[in-house]
Amino acid sequence: RKGEEIYWKDETVRYHHEFVTKELGVKSEEIIYKEGVWSGGGNAGPDLESVVRGLEIATLVFMKFKTVDGRFIELPIKTVDTGYGIERYAWLSQGAVSCFHAVYGEVLSKIMEEAGITSVDERLLTEVSKLSNLINVATGSGRPEGWRLIKERTGMSREELVGMFRPLVNVFTVTDHTKCLAFLLAEGVIPSNVREGYIARLMVRKTYRLLRTLSLENLMPELIEMQIDYWSRDFPHLEEMRDEILEVLTAELKKFEQTLAKGEVLVRRIIREGKRRGAAEISTETLTELYDSHGLPPEIVAEIAEGEGVKVNIPENFYSLVAERHMKAPKTVRPSAEPQLESEVSDLPETRRLYYDDPYISEFDAKVVGVLDGNMIVLDKTAFYPEGGGQPADKGHIEFGGLRSKVIDVQRVGRVIVHRLEGAVPKVGEKVHGVIDWNRRISLMRHHTATHLLMGAARRVLGRHVWQAGAQKGVERSRLDISHYKRLTLEEIHEIERLANLAVLRNMPVEAFWMPREEAEKRYGFRLYQGGVVPGKEIRIVKSGDWEVEACGGTHCRTTGEVGLIKVIRTERVQDGVERLVFAAGLPALRAVQENESKLVKVSGTLNVPVERVEKAAENLVAEWRRLRQERERLMETLARFMAKEYLEDSKIIGGLRLVLRVAKGVSVDQLIKVANEITRAEPRAVV
């Protein structure tokens, strides 16, 4: 809390020192502290690095500044940010040759065995590891001096050492990446081209490429299973998600194999075009484009290019550069007037939200406590729901002094609710009577509750990897975006519909209540945040029986039965890894079914068959259309041969070539191409 100090630098260092010396038994004189400044994520502060026998085991950062345009500005609340390298303590205590040996144990041994690495020169590896600390991987600084010392100490050149240790380094990387993938996929991350999904895709493709250098590219699923077996002892969730992890991985590998097959043709074409221009290498820009747009790792591009005698220089930070492009969250554009409104309402009392007290209140009385910008008012209490959480704002009207004005928009600004009016505006202190457009509100409530029911159904049908990736509620149509690694089949859509409607028929209570955040997370887990993490120490929970529970600020039905029919109207792929369900609930769902029925009846009339025979009649019609198309094609080819013969008979020989001149009327371009082909086939010297 601001102004209250719990502990700071001296205590932090003392606690750390006592832990390392008294609890772990490290001698005090073996601990080295390096002072510095740590900066990242917009914050900064002085730091101490704790080093034992050359191994950094902790970083103690005293966050006291925020960074703005390269300047340090003191924070009102200072925090201690300690980074204890737990795996490094394991490495230090075991005295293992590397951190990977200490952490991965039997998994590393098995992967080394598969890669044909039977022994490691531990003395040499230890010496190289110590000296490599002189090289800054991020900036490359110290590289010449580092390699000079390594050669001096070991008697081996850089090329010799790289050749000796490259397979081992690749095994280390594969071991670490496959563990990371197991945990990422277990948390429901779907490989894609944006944000965390991009990291998962990057990991799959980098791991595949490394396994390929070890001739183990077909073993990735097996290695992931090894990681699940090893880590599920401490993280049982991995075992629970085993089947889904492997299913998502298999689908992603299949996509990548298809990418590689198409990509080789593309790379060879780029190389041919480059050679025509005299280019001797593939640029970094082209490498980035091939990876970003076509999914081709630069190492595989280099393999293909090498066979064509073309150079490829891959920047060491290539993957970091492309990952940065995909990790930026979409910017939320705030209405330009909102900052000004925040200032105007800062002194107004918090609006009592009647829509939370009882979402079925359709009329209410209130008092005006603020008038803003001419046509906006703030009431002491309101039943009008403001736009938020994918639910549109309520509409309706207010009555005062014999007048009536439409409420055309409602927004939450800080602790108050702002109503935008069309018509006369009441004065501060005036009493008003608010009336909600109830048909609109109840439809939005049904669609919002239906969204939760569909989410629960989708997870039951598709798997626990499914997360909500976005939602928008509407009066007639709503949409729910879910994370999934492939297109939904009709059978899956029907099963999601069936389960969602089963939840409706069970008529379960829909409860909305507030809980302390920590308690809610302990009881329900982070699945609460399907619609995103909500701010505040207390969060509002919406629980639909035993079907679904989410942190949600929207208005909902009292029971699932009030939702009525739920109908998925269509699905679409909005981006790689995200499926969109467009659906309707209640009367709009019935209207959607009736619209489809009307179309079916119209088609049956056009085909002149009963509705129950439409499918068979359509199949017969398509089959007949295909037969006629083939027959037409055959007749057109016969006609082309006849026309070609006729045209050749009227042609002239000029300079050893047969010139065919003809003005054709009423003949399609496709037919003329066929005729020209027949002419050149019959007479290679013909010029048409």
XYZ file of N, CA and C in Angstrom, residues 14 90 123 167 271 291 345-346 369-370 431 487 518 521 672:
45
model
N 19.025 -9.664 2.786
C 19.263 -10.512 3.963
C 18.497 -11.832 3.862
N 18.708 -26.463 -8.754
C 18.820 -27.909 -8.970
C 20.161 -28.242 -9.624
N 34.325 -32.570 -19.388
C 35.346 -31.569 -19.059
C 35.361 -30.458 -20.100
N 25.038 -31.224 -32.452
C 23.981 -32.211 -32.193
C 23.503 -32.189 -30.742
N 14.256 -18.647 -56.454
C 15.675 -18.775 -56.804
C 15.879 -18.566 -58.307
N 8.745 -16.962 -44.319
C 8.345 -17.527 -43.024
C 7.004 -16.972 -42.571
N -17.125 13.523 -14.847
C -17.924 12.725 -13.899
C -17.156 12.389 -12.631
N -15.907 12.844 -12.535
C -15.063 12.438 -11.404
C -15.652 12.819 -10.046
N -28.303 13.527 -11.584
C -27.225 14.089 -10.752
C -26.170 14.793 -11.596
N -26.281 14.673 -12.920
C -25.307 15.347 -13.777
C -25.793 15.446 -15.210
N -36.547 14.737 -11.303
C -36.941 13.325 -11.227
C -37.305 12.845 -12.631
N -11.492 -26.914 -38.909
C -12.866 -26.526 -39.183
C -13.836 -27.484 -38.499
N -9.442 -13.998 -5.498
C -8.635 -15.168 -5.138
C -9.508 -16.368 -4.809
N -10.975 -17.798 -8.055
C -9.985 -18.538 -8.839
C -9.678 -19.890 -8.213
N -12.549 -21.104 -79.278
C -11.495 -20.695 -80.207
C -10.133 -21.251 -79.787
